Tab-separated table of C-alpha atoms in Angstrom:
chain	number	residue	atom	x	y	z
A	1	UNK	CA	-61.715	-168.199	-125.033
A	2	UNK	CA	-62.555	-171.091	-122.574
A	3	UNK	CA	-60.936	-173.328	-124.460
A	4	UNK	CA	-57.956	-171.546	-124.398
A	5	UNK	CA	-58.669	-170.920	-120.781
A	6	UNK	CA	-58.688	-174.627	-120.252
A	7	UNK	CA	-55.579	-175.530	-122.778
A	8	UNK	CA	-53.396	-173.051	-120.780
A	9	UNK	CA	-54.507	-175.000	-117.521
A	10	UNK	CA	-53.852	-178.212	-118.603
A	11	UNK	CA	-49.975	-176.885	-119.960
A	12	UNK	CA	-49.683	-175.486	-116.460
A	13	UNK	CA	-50.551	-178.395	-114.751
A	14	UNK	CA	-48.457	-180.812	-116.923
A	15	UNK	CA	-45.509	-178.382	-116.099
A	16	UNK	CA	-46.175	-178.594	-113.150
A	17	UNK	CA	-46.186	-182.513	-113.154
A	18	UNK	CA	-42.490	-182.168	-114.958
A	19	UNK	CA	-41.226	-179.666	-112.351
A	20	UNK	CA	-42.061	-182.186	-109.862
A	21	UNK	CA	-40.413	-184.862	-111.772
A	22	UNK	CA	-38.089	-187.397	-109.922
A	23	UNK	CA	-34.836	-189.158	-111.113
A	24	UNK	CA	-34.200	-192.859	-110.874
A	25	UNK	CA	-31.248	-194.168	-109.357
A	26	UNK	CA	-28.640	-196.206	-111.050
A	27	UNK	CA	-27.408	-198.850	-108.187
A	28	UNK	CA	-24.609	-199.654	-110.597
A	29	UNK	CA	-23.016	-196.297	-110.487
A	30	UNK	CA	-23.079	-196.210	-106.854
A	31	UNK	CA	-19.263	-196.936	-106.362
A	32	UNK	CA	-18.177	-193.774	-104.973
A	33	UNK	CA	-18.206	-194.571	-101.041
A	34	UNK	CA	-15.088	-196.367	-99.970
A	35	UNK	CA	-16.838	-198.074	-97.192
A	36	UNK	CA	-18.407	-199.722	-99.926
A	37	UNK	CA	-17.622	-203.420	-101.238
A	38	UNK	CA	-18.082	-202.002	-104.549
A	39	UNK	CA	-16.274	-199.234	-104.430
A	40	UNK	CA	-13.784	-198.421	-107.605
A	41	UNK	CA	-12.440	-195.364	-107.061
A	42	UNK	CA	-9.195	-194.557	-106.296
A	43	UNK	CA	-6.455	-196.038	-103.326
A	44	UNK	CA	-7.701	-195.382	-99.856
A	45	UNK	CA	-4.530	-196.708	-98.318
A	46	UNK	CA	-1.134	-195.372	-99.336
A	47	UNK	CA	1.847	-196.755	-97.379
A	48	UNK	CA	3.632	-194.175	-95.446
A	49	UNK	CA	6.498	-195.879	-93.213
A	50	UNK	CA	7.861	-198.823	-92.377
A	51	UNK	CA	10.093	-199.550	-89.009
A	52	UNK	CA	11.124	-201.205	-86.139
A	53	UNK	CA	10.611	-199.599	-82.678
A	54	UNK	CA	11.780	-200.421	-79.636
A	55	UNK	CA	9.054	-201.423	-76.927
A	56	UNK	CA	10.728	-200.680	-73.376
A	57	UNK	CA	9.170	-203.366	-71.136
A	58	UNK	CA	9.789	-205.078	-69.185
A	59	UNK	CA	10.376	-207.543	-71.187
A	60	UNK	CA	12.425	-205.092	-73.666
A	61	UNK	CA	11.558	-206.145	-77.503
A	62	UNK	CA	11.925	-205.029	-80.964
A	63	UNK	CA	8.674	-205.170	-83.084
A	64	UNK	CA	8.198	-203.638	-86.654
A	65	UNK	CA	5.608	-201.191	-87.498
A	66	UNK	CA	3.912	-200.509	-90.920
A	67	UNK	CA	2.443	-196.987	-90.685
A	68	UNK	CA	0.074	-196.466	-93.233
A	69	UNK	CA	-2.397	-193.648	-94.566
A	70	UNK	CA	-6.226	-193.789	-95.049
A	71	UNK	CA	-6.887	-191.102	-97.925
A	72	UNK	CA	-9.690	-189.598	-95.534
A	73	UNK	CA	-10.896	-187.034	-98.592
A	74	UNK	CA	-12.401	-189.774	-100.439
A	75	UNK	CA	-14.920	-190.054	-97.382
A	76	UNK	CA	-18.102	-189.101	-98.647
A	77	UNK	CA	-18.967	-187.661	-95.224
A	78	UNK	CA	-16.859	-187.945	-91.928
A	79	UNK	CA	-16.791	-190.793	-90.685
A	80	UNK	CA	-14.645	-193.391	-87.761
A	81	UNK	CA	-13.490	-196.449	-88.678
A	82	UNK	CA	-11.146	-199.710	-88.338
A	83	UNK	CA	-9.119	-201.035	-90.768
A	84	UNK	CA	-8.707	-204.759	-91.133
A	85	UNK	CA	-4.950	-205.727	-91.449
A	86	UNK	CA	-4.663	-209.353	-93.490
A	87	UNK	CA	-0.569	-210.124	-93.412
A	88	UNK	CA	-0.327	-212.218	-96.034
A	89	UNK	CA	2.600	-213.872	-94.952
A	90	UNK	CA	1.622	-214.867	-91.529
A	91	UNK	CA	-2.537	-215.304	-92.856
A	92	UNK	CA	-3.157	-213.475	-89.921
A	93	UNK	CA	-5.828	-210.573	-89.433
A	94	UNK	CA	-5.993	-207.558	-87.060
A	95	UNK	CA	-8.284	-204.561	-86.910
A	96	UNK	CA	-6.317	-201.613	-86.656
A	97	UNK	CA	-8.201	-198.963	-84.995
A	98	UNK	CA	-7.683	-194.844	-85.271
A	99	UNK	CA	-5.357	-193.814	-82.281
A	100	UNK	CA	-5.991	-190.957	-81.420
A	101	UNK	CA	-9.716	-190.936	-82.220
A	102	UNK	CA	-10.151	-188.992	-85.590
A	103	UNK	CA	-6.484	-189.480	-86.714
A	104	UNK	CA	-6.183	-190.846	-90.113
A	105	UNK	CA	-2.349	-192.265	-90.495
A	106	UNK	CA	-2.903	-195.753	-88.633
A	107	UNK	CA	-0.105	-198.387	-87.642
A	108	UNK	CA	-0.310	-202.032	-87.802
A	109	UNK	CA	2.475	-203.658	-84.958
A	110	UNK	CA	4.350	-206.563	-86.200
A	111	UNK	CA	6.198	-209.092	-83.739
A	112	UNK	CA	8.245	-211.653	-86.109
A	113	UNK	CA	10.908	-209.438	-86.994
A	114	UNK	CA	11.727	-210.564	-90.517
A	115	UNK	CA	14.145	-208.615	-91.792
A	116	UNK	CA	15.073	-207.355	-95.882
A	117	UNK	CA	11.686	-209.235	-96.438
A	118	UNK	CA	8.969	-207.869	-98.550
A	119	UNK	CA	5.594	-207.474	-96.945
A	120	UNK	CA	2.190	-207.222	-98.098
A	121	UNK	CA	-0.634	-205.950	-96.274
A	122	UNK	CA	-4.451	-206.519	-97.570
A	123	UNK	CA	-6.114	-203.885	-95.740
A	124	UNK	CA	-10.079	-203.193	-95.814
A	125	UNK	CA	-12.065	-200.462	-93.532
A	126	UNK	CA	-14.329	-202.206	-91.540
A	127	UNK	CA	-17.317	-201.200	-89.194
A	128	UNK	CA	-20.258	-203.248	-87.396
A	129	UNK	CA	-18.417	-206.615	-88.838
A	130	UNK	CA	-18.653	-205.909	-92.334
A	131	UNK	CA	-15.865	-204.676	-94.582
A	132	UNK	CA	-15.341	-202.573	-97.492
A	133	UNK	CA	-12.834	-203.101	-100.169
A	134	UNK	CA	-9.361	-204.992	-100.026
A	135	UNK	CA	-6.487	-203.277	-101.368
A	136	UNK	CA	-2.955	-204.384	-100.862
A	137	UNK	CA	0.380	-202.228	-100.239
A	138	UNK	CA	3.385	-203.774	-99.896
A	139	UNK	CA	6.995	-202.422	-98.383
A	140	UNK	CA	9.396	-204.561	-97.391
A	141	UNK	CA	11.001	-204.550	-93.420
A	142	UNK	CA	14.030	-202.847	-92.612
B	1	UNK	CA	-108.122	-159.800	-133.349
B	2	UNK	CA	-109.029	-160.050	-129.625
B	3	UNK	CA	-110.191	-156.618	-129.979
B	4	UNK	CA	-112.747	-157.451	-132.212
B	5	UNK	CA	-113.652	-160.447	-130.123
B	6	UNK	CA	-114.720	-157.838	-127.958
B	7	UNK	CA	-116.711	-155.787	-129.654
B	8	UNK	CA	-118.549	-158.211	-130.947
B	9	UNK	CA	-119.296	-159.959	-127.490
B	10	UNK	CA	-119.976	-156.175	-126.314
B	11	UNK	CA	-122.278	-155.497	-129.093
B	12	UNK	CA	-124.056	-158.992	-128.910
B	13	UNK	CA	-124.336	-159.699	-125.262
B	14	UNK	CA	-123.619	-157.211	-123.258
B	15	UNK	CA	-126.171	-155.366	-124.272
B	16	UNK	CA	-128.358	-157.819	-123.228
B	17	UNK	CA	-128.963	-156.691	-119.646
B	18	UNK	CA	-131.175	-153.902	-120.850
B	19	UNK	CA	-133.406	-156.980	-121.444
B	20	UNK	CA	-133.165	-157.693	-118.182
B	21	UNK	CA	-135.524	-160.487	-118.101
B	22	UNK	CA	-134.223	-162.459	-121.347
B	23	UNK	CA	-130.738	-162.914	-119.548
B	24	UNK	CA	-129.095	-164.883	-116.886
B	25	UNK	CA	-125.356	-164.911	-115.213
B	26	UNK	CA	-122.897	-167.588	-115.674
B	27	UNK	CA	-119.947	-167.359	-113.759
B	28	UNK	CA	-116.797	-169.380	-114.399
B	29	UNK	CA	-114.883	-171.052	-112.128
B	30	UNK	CA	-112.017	-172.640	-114.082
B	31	UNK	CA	-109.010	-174.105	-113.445
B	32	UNK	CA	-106.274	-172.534	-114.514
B	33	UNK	CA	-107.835	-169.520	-113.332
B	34	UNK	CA	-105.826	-166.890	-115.320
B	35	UNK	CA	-105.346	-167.915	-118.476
B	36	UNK	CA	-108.133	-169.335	-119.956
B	37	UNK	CA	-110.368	-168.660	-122.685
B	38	UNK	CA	-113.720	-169.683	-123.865
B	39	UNK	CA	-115.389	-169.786	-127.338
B	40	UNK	CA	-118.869	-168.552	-126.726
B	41	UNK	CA	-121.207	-170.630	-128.864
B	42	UNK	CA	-118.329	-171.439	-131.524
B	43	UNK	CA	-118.396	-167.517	-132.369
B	44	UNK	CA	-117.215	-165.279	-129.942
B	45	UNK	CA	-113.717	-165.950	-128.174
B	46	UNK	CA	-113.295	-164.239	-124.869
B	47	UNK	CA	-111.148	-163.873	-121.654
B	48	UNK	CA	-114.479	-163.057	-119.316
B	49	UNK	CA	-115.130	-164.724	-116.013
B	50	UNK	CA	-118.952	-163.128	-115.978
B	51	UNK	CA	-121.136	-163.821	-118.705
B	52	UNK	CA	-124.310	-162.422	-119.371
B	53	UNK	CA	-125.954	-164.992	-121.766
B	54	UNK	CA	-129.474	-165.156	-123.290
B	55	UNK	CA	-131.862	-167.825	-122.120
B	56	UNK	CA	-131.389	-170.826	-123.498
B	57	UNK	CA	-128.381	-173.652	-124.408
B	58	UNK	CA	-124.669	-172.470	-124.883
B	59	UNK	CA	-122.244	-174.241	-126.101
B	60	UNK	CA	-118.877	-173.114	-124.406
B	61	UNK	CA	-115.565	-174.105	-125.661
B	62	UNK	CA	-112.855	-173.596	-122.701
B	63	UNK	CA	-109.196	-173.485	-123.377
B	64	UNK	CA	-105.709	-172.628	-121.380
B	65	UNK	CA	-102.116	-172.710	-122.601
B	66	UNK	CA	-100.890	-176.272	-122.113
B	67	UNK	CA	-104.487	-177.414	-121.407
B	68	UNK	CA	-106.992	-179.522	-123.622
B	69	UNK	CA	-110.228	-178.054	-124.747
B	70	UNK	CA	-113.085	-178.865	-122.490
B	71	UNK	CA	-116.347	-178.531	-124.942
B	72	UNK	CA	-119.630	-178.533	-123.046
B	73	UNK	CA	-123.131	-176.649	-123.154
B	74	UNK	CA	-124.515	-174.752	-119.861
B	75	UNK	CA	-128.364	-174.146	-119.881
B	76	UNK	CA	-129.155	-170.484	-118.449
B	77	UNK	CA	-132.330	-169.223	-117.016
B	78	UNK	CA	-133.117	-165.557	-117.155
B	79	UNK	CA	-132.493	-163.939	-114.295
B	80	UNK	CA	-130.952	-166.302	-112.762
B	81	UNK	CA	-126.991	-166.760	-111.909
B	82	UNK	CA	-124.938	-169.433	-112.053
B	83	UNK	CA	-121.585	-170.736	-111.496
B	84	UNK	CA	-119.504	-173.597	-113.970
B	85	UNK	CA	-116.727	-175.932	-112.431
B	86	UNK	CA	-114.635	-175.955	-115.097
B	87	UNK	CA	-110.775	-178.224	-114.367
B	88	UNK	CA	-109.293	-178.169	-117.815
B	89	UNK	CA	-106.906	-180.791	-118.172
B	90	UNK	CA	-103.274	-181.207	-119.770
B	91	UNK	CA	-103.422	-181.441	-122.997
B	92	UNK	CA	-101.258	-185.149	-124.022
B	93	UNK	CA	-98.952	-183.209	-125.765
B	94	UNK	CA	-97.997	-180.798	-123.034
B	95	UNK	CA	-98.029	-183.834	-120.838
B	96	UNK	CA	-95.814	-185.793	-123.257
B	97	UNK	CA	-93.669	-182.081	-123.589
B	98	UNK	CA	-93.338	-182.843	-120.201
B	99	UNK	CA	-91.948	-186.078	-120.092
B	100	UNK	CA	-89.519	-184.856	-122.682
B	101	UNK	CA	-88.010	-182.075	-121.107
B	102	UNK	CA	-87.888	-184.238	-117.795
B	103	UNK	CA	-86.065	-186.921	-120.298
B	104	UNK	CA	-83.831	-184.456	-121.365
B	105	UNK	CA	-82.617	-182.660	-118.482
B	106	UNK	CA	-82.279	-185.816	-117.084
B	107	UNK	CA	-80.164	-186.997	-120.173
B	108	UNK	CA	-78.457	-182.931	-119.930
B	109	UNK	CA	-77.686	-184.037	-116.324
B	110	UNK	CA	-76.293	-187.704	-116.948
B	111	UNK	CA	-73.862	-185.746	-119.961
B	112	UNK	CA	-72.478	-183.489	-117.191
B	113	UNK	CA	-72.435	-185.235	-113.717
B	114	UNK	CA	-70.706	-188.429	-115.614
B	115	UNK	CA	-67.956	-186.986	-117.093
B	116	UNK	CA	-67.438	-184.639	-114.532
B	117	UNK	CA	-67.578	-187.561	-112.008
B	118	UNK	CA	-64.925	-189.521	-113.923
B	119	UNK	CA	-62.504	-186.482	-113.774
B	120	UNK	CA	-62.669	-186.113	-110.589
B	121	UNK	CA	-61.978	-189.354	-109.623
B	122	UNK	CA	-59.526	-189.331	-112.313
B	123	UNK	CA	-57.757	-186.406	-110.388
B	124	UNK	CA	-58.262	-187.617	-107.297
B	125	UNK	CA	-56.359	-191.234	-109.005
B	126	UNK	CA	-53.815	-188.584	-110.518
B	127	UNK	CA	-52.941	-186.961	-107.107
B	128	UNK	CA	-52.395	-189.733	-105.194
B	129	UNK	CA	-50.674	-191.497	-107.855
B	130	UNK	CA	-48.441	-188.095	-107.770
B	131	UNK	CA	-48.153	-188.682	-103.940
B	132	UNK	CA	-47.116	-191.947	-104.273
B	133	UNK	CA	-44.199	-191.158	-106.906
B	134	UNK	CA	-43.090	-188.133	-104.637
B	135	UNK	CA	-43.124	-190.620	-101.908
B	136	UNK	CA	-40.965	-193.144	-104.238
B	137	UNK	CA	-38.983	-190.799	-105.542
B	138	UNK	CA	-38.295	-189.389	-101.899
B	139	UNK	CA	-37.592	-192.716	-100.845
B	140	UNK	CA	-34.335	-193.241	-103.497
B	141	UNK	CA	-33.213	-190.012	-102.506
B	142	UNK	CA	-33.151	-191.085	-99.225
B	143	UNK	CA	-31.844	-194.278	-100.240
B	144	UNK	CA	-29.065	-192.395	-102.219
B	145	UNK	CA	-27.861	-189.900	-99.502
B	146	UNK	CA	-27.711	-192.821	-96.822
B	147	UNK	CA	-25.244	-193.944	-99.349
B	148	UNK	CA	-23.499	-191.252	-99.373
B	149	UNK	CA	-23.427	-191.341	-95.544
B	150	UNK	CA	-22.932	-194.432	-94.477
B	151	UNK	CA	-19.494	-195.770	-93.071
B	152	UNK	CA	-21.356	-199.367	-92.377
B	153	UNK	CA	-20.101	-201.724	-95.281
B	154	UNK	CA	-22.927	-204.028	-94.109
B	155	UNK	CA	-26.170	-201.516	-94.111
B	156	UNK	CA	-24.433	-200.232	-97.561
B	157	UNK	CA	-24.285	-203.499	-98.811
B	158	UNK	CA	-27.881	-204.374	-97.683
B	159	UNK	CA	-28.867	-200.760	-99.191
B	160	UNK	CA	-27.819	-202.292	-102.628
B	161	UNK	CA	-28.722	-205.489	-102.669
B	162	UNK	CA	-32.218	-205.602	-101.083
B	163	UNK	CA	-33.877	-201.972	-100.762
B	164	UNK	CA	-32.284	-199.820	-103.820
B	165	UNK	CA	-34.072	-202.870	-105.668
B	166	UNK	CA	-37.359	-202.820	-104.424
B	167	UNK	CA	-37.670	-199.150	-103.876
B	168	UNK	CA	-36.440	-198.753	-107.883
B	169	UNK	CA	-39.274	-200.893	-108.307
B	170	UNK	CA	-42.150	-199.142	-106.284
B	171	UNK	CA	-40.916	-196.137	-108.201
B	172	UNK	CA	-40.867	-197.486	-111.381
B	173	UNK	CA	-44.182	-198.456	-110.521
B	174	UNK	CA	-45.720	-194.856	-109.387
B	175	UNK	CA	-44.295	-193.445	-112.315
B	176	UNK	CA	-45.965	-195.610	-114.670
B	177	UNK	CA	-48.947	-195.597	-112.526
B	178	UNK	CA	-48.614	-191.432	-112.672
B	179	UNK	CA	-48.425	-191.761	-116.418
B	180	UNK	CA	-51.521	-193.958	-117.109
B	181	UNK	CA	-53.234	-191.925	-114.443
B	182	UNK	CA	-52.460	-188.509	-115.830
B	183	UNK	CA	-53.293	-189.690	-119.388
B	184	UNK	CA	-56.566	-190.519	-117.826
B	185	UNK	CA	-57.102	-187.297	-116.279
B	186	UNK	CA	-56.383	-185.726	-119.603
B	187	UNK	CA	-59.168	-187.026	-121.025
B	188	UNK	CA	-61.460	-187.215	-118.937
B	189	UNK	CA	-61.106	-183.706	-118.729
B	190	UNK	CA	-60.880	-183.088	-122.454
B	191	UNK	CA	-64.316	-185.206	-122.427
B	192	UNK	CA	-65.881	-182.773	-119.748
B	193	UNK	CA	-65.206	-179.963	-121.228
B	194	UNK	CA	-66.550	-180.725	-124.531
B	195	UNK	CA	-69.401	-182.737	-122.967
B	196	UNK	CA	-70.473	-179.050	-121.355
B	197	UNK	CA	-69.782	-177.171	-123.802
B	198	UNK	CA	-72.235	-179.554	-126.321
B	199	UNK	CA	-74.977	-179.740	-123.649
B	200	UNK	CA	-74.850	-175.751	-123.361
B	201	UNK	CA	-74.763	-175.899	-127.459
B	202	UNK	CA	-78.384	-178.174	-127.294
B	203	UNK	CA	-81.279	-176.744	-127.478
B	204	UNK	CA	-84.187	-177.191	-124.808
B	205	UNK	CA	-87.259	-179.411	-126.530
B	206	UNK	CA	-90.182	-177.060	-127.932
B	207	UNK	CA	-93.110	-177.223	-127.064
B	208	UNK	CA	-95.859	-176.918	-129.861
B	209	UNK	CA	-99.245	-176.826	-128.149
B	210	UNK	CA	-101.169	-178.257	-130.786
B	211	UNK	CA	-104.362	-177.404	-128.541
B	212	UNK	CA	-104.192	-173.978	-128.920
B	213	UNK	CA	-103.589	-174.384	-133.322
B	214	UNK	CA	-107.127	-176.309	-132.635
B	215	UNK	CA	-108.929	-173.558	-130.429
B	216	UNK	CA	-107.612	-171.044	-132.760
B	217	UNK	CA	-109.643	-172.690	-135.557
B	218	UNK	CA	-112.839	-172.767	-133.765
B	219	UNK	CA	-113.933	-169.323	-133.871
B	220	UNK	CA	-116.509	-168.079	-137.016
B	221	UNK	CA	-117.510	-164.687	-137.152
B	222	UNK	CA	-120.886	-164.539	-138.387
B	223	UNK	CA	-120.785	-161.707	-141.350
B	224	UNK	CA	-123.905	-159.425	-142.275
B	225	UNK	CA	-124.676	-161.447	-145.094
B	226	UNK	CA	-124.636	-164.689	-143.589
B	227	UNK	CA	-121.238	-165.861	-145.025
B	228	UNK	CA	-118.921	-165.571	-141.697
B	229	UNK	CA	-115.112	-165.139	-141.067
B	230	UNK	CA	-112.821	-168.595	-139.789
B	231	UNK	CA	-110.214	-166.686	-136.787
B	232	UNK	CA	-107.110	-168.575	-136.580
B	233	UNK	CA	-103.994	-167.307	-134.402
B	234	UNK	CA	-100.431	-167.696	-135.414
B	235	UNK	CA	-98.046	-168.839	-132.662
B	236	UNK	CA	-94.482	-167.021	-132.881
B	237	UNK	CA	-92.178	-168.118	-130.733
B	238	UNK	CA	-89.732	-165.415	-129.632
B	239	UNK	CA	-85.745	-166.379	-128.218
């Protein structure tokens, strides 16, 4: 009878150790945050508009604006941001910030008016200097 | 048998104070005081502390349980009284008894307190090895919902390079430490149980007083016709 007493102790305790039992973590499979470098899932940025405005000065110019979409739902939790704009043609980079604060369809402001010509825009979300994943969309200017 | 003992001493010496001047007192002082017994002149056993004895040389044969037989002869004067200082000492078997049962309580002790010393440590190597593991484990979950939080490419980047790493490896750690500690634990428990549960099963070291087989042989009964009667006891022991 003891022993028994003493068998079903030790089966309560081991269950006890495997109801307390922890997972590892797979680092590889952590790909799901777009702020990360990593990340493969699917398009944060999705091209929305392309244009040219007209900036009433003075001086009175003409610039083009690409007005673009960050896919917000693929957040993993809410979160502000800037998006690094690399033109590909001119090499040149901008951070793009969210105006107004929280708003998620972003434009990137584009002096050289060029035209009929096809543009491409590497774009990554950036915070604190460090950036996430390029992806590139690509319109081309009215 | 003691019964007859009796008689006999009645019939052959206490009688004797109606001589009154054949017969003197001895009184015996002996240590153990409550159990002893004397053989009266190898003949007559008896649990007295007053004896009324005949003028002359006894012999007296003294005996307790555990002691050794102290065999000496008391002159008595008649009408006189007098008192015997009588310290029987341990017998070598009782002493060596002794030692035995000291051995092997000593030796019941060691079987117990060891393996009940190495399960508790083992538990107490078993907990915190838990701890530490909950602690590990805690520390990737952490790990994995500031992941899941984090809008700073660099901290998320740092979080995968550098700490994932070496907290995957403190818990990889704890939970092989947690294994080999729990293993452990199981047996050292297993051991402690069984260790009790043999030391309950052993039996306690007997003690055969070998003293007592000899004192029991001492006593002839003088029959009518000269011939006599050898008393010997028989030692039972009872559980």
């Amino acid at each position: 009878m003891r022993t028994l007493r003493h068998l079903m102790l030790m089966a309560a305790l081991s269950l006890g150790l495997a109801g307390c039992y922890k997972d590892d973590i797979d680092v590889a499979a952590l790909t799901n945050n777009p702020f990360d470098a990593d990340y493969s899932g699917p398009a944060i940025f999705s091209l929305d508009t392309i244009y040219v405005e007209q900036v009433t000065g003075p001086p009175n110019f003409l610039r083009q604006v690409v007005q673009f979409k960050v896919n917000a739902s693929l957040f993993l939790a809410p979160a502000s941001y800037q998006v690094e704009v690399h033109d590909l043609l001119e090499g040149t980079r901008t951070l793009v910030g969210q105006v107004p604060p929280g708003s998620h369809t972003l434009r990137f402001y584009r002096l050289e008016y060029l035209p009929g010509q096809e543009v491409c825009l590497e774009m990554r979300l950036t915070n604190n200097n460090a950036f996430g994943r390029p992806e590139t969309i690509c319109g081309t200017w009215p | 048998m003691f019964l007859c003992v009796h008689l006999i001493g009645a019939l052959g010496l206490l009688a004797a104070p109606a001589i009154a001047q054949t017969t003197g007192q001895l009184r015996l002082v002996v240590d153990p005081g409550h159990d002893f017994q004397v053989i009266l002149d190898g003949t007559h056993r008896l649990q007295e502390r007053v004896l009324e004895l005949s003028e002359g040389n006894h012999r007296l044969q003294l005996w307790a349980p555990t002691r050794r037989i102290v065999d000496t002869t008391v002159y008595v004067r008649a009408g006189s009284s007098r008192e015997l200082t009588v310290r029987l000492p341990y017998s070598p078997e009782y002493l060596a008894h002794q030692q035995e049962v000291k051995r092997f309580r000593e030796r019941l002790w060691l079987n117990k307190a060891l393996p009940t010393v190495a399960t508790v440590g083992a538990a107490a190597w078993t907990t915190v090895s838990y701890l530490n593991y909950r602690k590990a484990g805690r520390q990737l979950q952490d790990d994995k919902d500031l992941y899941n939080t984090s809008a700073d490419p660099g901290a998320i980047a740092e979080l995968k390079d550098e700490r994932l790493p070496a907290h995957q490896d403190d818990f990889r750690r704890s939970k092989v430490m947690l294994g080999v500690s729990t293993g452990v634990f199981a047996v050292a428990a297993a051991y402690t149980i069984w260790s009790y549960r043999r030391a309950d099963r052993t039996p306690l070291p007997v003690f055969d007083d070998k003293e007592k087989v000899r004192f029991d042989g001492l006593v002839w009964l003088p029959g009518p016709d000269g011939r006599g009667v050898w008393a010997a006891g028989l030692t039972i022991p009872l559980r």
